[in-house]
Short mmCIF file of C-alpha atoms (C1' of nucleotides) in Angstrom, two decimals:
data_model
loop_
_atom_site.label_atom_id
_atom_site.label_comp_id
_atom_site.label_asym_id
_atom_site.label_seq_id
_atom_site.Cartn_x
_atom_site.Cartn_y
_atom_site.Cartn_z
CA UNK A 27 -46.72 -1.75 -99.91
CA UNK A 28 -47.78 -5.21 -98.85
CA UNK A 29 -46.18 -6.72 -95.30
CA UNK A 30 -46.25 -10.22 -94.89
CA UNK A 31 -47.91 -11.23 -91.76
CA UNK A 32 -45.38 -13.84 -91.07
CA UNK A 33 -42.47 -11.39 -91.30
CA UNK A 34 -44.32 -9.22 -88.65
CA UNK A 35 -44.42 -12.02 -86.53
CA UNK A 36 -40.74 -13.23 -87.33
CA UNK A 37 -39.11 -9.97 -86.29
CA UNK A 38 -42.00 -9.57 -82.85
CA UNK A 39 -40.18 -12.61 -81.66
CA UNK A 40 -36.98 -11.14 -82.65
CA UNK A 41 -37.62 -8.37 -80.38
CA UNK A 42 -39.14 -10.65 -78.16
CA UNK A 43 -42.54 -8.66 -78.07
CA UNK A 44 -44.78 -10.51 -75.94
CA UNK A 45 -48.05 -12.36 -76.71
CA UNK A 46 -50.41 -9.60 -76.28
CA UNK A 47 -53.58 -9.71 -74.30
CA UNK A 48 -55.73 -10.31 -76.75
CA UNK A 49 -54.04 -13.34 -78.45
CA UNK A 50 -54.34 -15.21 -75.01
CA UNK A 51 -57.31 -16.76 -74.87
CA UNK A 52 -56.73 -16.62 -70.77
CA UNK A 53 -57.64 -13.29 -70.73
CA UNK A 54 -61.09 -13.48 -72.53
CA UNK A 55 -61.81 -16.20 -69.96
CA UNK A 56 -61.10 -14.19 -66.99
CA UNK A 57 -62.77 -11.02 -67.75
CA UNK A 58 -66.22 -13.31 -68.92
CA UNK A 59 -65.29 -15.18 -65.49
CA UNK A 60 -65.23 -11.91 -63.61
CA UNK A 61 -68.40 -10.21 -65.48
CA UNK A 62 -70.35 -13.38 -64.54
CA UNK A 63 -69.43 -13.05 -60.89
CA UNK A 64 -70.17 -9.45 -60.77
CA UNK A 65 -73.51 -10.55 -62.12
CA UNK A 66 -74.30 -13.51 -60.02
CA UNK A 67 -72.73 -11.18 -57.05
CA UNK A 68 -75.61 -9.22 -57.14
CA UNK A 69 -77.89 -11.43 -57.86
CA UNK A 70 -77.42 -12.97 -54.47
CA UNK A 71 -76.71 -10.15 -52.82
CA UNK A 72 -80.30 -9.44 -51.62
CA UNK A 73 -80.66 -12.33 -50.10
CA UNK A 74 -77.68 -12.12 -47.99
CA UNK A 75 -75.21 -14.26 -49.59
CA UNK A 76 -72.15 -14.60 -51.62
CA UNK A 77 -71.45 -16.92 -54.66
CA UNK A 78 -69.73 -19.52 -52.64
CA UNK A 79 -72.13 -19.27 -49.91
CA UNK A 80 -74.85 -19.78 -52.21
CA UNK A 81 -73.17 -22.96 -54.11
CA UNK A 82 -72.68 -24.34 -50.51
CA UNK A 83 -76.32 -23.91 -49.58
CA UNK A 84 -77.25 -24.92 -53.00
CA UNK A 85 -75.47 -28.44 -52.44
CA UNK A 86 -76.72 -28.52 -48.58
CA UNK A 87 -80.51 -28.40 -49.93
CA UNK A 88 -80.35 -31.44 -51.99
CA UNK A 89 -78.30 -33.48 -49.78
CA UNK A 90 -78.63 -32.72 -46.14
CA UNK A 91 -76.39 -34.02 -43.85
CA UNK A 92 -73.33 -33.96 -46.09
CA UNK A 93 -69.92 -33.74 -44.73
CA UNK A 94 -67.81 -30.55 -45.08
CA UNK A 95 -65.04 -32.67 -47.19
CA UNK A 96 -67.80 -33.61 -49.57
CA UNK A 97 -69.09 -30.57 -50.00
CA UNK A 98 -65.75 -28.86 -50.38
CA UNK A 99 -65.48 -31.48 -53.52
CA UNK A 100 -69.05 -30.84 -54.77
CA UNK A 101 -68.11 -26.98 -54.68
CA UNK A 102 -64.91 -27.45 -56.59
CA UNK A 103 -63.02 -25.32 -53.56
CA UNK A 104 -60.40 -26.82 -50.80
CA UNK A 105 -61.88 -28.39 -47.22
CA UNK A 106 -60.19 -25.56 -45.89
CA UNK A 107 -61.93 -23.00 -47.87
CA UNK A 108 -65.25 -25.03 -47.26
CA UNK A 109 -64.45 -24.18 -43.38
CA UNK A 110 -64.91 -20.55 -44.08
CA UNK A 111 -67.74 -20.57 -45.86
CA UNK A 112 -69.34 -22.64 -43.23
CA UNK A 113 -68.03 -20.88 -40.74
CA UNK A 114 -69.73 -17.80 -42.21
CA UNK A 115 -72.87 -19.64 -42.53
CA UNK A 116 -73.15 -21.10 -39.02
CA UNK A 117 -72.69 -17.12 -37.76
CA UNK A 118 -75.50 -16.08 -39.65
CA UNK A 119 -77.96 -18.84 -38.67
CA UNK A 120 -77.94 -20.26 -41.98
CA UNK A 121 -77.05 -23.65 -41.38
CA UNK A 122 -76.57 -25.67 -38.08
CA UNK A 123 -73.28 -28.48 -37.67
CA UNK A 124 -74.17 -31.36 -35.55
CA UNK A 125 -71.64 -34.63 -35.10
CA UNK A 126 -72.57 -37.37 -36.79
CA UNK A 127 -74.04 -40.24 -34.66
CA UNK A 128 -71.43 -42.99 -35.52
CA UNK A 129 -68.56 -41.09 -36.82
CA UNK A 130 -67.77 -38.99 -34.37
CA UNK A 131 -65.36 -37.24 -36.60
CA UNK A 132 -67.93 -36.15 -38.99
CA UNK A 133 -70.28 -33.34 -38.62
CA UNK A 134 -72.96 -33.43 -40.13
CA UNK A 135 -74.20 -29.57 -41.88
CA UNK A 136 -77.45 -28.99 -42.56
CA UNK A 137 -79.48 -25.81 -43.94
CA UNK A 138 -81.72 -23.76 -41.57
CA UNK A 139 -85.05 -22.50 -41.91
CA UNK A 140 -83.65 -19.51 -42.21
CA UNK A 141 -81.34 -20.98 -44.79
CA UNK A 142 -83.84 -22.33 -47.24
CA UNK A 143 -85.41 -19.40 -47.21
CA UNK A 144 -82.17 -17.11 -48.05
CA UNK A 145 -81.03 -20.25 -50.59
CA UNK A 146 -84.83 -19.46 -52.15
CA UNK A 147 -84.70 -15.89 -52.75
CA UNK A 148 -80.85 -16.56 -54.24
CA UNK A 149 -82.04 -19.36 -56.84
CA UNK A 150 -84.78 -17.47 -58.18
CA UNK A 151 -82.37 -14.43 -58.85
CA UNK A 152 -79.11 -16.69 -59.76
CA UNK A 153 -81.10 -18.42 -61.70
CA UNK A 154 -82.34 -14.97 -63.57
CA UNK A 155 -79.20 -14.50 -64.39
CA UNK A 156 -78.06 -18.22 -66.02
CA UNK A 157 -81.15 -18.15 -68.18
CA UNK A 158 -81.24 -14.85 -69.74
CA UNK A 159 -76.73 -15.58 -70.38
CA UNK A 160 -78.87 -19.06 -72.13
CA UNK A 161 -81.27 -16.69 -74.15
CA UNK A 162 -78.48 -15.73 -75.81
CA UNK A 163 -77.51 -18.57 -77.72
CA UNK A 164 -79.12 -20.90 -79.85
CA UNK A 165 -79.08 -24.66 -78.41
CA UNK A 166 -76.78 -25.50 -81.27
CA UNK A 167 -74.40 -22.88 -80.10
CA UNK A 168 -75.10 -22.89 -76.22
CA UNK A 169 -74.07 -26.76 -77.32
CA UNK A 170 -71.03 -25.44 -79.29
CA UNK A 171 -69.50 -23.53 -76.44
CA UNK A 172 -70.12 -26.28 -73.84
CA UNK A 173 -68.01 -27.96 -76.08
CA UNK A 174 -65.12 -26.11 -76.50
CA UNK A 175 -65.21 -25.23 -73.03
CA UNK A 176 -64.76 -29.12 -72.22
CA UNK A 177 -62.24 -29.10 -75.02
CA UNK A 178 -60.29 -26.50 -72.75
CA UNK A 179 -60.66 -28.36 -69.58
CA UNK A 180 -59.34 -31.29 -71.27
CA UNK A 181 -56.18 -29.93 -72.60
CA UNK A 182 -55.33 -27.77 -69.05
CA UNK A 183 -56.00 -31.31 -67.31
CA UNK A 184 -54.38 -33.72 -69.23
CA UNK A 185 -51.25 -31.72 -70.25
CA UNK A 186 -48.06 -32.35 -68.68
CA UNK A 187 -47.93 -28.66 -67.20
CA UNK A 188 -47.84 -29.08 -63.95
CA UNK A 189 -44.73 -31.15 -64.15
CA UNK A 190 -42.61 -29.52 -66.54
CA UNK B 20 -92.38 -47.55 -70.64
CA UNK B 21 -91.87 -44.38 -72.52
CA UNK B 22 -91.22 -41.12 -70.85
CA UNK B 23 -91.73 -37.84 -72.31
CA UNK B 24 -89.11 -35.41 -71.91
CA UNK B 25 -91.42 -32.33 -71.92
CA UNK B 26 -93.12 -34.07 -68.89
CA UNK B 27 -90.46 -34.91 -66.82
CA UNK B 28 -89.39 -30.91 -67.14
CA UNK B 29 -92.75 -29.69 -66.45
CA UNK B 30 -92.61 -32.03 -63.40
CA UNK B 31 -89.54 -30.51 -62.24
CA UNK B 32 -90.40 -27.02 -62.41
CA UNK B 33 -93.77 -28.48 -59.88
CA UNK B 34 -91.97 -29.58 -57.07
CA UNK B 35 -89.39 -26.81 -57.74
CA UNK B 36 -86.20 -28.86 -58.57
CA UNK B 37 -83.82 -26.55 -59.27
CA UNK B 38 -81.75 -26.06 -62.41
CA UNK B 39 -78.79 -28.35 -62.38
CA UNK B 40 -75.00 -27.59 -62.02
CA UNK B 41 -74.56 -28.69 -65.36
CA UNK B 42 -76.89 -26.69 -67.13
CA UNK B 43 -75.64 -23.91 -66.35
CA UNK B 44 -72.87 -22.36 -68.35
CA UNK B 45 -71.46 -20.34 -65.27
CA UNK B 46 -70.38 -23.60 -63.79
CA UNK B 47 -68.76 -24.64 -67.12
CA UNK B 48 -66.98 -21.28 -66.78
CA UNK B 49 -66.13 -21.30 -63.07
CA UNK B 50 -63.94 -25.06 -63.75
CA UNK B 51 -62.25 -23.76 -66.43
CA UNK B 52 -61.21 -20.56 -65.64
CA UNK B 53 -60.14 -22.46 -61.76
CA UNK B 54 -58.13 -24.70 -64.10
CA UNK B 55 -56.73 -22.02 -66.39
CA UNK B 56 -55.56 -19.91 -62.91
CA UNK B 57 -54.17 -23.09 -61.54
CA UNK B 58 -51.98 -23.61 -64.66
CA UNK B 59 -51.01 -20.54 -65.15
CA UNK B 60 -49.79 -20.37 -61.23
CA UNK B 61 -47.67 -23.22 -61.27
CA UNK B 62 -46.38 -21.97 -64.58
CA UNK B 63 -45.31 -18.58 -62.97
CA UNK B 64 -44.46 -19.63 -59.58
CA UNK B 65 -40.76 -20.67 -60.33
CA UNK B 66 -40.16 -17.29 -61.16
CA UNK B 67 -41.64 -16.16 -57.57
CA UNK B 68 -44.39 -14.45 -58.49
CA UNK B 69 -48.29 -14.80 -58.38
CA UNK B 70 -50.56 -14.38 -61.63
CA UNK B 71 -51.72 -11.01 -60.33
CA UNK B 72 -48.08 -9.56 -59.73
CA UNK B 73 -47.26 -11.42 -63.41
CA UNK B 74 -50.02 -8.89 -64.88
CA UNK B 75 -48.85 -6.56 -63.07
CA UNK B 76 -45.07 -6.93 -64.21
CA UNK B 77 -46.09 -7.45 -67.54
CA UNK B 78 -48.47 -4.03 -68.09
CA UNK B 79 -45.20 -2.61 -66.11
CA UNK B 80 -42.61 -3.96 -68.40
CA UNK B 81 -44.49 -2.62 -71.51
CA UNK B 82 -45.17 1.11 -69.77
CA UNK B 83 -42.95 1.85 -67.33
CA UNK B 84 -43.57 4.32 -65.11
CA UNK B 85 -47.35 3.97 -65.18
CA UNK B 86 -49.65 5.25 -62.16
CA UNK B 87 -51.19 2.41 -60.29
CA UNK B 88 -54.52 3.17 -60.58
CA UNK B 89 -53.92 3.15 -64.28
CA UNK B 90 -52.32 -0.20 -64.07
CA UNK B 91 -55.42 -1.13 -62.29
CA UNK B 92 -57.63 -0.44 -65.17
CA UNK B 93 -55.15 -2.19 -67.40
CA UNK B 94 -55.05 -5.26 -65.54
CA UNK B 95 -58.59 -5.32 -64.85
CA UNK B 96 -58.58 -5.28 -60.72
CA UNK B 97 -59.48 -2.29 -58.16
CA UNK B 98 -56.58 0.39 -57.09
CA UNK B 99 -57.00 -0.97 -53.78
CA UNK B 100 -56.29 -4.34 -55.18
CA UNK B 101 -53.30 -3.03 -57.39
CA UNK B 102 -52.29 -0.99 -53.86
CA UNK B 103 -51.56 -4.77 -52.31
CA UNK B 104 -50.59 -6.26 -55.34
CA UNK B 105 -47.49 -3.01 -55.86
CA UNK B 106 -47.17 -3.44 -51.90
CA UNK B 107 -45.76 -7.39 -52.33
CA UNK B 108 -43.81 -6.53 -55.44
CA UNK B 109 -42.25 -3.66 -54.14
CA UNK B 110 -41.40 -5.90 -50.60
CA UNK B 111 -39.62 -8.22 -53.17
CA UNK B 112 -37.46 -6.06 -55.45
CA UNK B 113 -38.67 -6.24 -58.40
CA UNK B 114 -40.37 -3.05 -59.03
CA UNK B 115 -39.58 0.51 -57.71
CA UNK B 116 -41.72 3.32 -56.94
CA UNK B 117 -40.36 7.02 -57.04
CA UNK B 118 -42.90 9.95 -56.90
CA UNK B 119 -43.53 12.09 -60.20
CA UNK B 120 -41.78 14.94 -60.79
CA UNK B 121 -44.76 17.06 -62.06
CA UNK B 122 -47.69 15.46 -59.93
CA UNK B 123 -46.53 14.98 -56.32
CA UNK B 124 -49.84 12.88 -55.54
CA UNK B 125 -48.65 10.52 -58.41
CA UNK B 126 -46.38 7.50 -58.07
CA UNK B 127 -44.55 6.30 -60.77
CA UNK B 128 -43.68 2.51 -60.59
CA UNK B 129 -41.37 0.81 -62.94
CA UNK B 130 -39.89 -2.64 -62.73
CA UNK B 131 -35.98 -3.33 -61.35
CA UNK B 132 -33.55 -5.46 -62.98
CA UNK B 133 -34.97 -8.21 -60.88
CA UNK B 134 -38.27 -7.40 -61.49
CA UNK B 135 -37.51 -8.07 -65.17
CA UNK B 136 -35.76 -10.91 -64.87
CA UNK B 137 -38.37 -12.41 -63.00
CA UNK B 138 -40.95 -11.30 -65.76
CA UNK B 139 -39.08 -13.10 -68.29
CA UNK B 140 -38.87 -16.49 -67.09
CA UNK B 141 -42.31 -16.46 -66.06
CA UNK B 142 -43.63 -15.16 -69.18
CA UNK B 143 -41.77 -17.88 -71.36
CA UNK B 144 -43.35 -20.50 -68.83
CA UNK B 145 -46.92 -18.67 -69.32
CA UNK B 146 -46.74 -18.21 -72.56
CA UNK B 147 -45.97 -21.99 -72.84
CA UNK B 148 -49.24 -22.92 -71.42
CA UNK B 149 -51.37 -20.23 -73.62
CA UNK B 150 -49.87 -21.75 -77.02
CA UNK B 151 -50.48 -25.43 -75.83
CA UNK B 152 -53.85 -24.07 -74.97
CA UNK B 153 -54.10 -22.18 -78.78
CA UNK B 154 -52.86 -25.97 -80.16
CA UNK B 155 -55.88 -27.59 -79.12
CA UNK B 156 -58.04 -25.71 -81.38
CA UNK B 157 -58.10 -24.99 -85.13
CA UNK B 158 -58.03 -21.13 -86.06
CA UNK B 159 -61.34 -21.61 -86.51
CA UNK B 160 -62.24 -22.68 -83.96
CA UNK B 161 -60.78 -20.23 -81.93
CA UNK B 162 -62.25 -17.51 -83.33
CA UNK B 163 -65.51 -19.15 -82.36
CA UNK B 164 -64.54 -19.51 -79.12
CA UNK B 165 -63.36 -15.93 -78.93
CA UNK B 166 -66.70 -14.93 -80.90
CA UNK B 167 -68.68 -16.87 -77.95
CA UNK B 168 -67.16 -15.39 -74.88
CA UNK B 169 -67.68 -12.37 -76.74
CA UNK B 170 -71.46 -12.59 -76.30
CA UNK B 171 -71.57 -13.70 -73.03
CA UNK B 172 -69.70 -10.77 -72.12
CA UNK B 173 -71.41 -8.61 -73.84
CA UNK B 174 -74.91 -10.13 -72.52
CA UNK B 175 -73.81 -9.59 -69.24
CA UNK B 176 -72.49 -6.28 -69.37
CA UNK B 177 -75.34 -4.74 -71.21
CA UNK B 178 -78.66 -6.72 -69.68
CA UNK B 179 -80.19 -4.97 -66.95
CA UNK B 180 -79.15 -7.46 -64.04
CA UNK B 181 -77.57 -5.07 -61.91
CA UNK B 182 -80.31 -3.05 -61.54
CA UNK B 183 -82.96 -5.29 -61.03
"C1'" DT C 17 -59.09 33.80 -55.92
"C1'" DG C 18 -62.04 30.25 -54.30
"C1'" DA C 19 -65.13 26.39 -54.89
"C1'" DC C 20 -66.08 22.24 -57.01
"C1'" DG C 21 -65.34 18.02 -59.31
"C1'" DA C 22 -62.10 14.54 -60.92
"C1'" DC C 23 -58.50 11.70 -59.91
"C1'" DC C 24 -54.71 9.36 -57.09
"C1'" DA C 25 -53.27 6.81 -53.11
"C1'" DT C 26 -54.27 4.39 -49.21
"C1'" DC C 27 -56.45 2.56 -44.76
"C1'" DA C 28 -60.01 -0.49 -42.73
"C1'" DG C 29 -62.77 -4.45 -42.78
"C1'" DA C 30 -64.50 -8.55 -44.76
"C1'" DA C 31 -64.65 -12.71 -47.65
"C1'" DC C 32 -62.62 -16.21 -50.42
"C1'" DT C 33 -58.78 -18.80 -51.82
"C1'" DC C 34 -54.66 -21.37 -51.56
"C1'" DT C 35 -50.51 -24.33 -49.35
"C1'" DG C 36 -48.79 -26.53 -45.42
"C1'" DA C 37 -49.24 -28.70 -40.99
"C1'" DT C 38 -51.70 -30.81 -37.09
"C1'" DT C 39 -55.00 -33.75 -34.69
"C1'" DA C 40 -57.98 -37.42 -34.54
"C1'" DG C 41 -61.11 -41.27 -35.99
"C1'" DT C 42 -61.82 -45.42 -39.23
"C1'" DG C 43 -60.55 -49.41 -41.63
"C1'" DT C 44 -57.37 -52.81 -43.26
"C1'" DC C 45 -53.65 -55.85 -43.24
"C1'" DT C 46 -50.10 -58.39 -40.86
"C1'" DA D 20 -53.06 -56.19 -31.03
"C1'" DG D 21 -50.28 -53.11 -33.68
"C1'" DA D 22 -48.94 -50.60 -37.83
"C1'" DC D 23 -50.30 -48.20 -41.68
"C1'" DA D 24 -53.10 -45.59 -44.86
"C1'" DC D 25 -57.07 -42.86 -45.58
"C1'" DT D 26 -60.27 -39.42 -44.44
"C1'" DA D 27 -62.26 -35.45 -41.73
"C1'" DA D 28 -61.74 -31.19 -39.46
"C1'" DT D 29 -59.25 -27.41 -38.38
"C1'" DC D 30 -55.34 -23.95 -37.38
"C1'" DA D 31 -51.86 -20.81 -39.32
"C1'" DG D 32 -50.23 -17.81 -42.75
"C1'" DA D 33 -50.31 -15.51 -47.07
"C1'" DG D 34 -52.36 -13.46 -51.21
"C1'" DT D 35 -56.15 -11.55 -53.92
"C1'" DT D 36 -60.32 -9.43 -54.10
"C1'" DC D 37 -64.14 -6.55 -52.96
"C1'" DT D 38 -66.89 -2.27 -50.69
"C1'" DG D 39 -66.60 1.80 -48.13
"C1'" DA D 40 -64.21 5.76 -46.39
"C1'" DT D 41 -60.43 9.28 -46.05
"C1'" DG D 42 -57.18 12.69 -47.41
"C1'" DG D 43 -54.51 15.00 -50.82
"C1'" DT D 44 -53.62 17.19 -55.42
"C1'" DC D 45 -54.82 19.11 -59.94
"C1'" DG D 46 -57.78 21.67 -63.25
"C1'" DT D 47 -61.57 24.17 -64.35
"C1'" DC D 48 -64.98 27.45 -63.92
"C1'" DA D 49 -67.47 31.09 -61.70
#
DNA sequence: TGACGACCATCAGAACTCTGATTAGTGTCT
DNA sequence: AGACACTAATCAGAGTTCTGATGGTCGTCA
């Protein structure tokens, strides 16, 4: 007996069965999102840190002296959020916050000895991790995905969601 | 003047320039899935609920009367995650926890009227956003996609990171 | 029956994340 | 000079998430 596929999905919306979670491509994303964090979670682990913290110190290393709102944007995560980390930073001895010599609104956030050091032992681990994920794909599809990735972006950016 | 590629690599790897934000794919990941959550929030918000309480309503909706630490599993979190997530549902109404009949130290949750109501117009708002996500791709190229995350996922989970 | 292991639920503590609101300095334009 | 807009920093509150620890219940196996 043969069942047309587009019957089956006729009478699932009849029924109003929902998209499953395997149809949404939302939920592949989150649980590669979530296995890369675990991974890059204990990558930097040892060396004291957490993801964010090590993105912040990450940005702090090659440009000293940035502001907190610029770094917030280079990390892709609110000012406030930026606060925390920093604030979690500063505790540990990892970075030190001095006001800025002519804007005395900005402070100025810097990485520590201390903090180079942790930032060091992080890279060479986080880094581990981001090229044995890249010895798993040729360049052509390493390319491919980058791609399609961007194609996502695009659509979730441009589309008139947020307004509907 | 020409300038050999290979050169300028080997040059960074000298003074120890780090690998770039772009090259690596976890970034690439990171931006869309932030983009994805943000979509998918405003697209469930009207209905008063956060994504995690939407997963939560949804795995409820299709089992009811599922133990929370099986609802965990299904919605990918902890139990102690799930145990906050039930907590905030359960403050608003629109799920309902009564103790098992058979296993005292089991809780069975199920959703209210409310709690299904609220399910419903978030997942026709959520769904929206996965199929104008799906129409931005062939079938095709989809399935790549899907294929793709597959690896990484698979890369990650099996690859000896966490124990190193 | 009694011990052990497996599982469920939950508390405690910490970190990250957001939205919203406040305070204050800088720069521009009238 | 004064008004306005922009930016920086931060507080407050809420939600999600984790690790670690605790206590209770069920089933199995000696």
């Amino acid at each position: 007996m043969v069942v047309n596929a587009y019957i089956i999905d006729a009478v699932r919306r009849m029924v109003c069965m929902r998209m499953s979670f395997d149809e949404r491509l939302g939920s592949h994303f989150k649980r590669v999102e979530q296995e890369l964090q675990a991974a890059k979670s204990a990558a930097v682990k040892p060396a004291g840190l957490t993801v964010p913290q090590y993105a912040a110190l990450f940005v702090l290393d090659e440009q000293p002296g940035i502001s907190a709102a610029e770094l917030a944007r280079r990390c892709a995560v609110t000012p406030q959020t930026m606060t925390t980390i920093l604030r979690n930073l500063e505790a540990g001895g990892l970075i030190e916050r001095t006001p800025h010599p002519l804007h005395k609104h900005v402070i100025e956030t810097r990485p520590t000895p201390a903090g180079r050091k942790a930032l060091d032992q992080a890279d060479k681990r986080a880094t581990g991790v981001e090229r044995r994920l890249a010895a798993a794909f040729s360049e052509e599809e390493a390319e491919t995905l980058r791609a399609l990735l961007a194609r996502v972006s695009e659509t979730l950016t441009t589309d008139p969601i947020l307004k509907s």
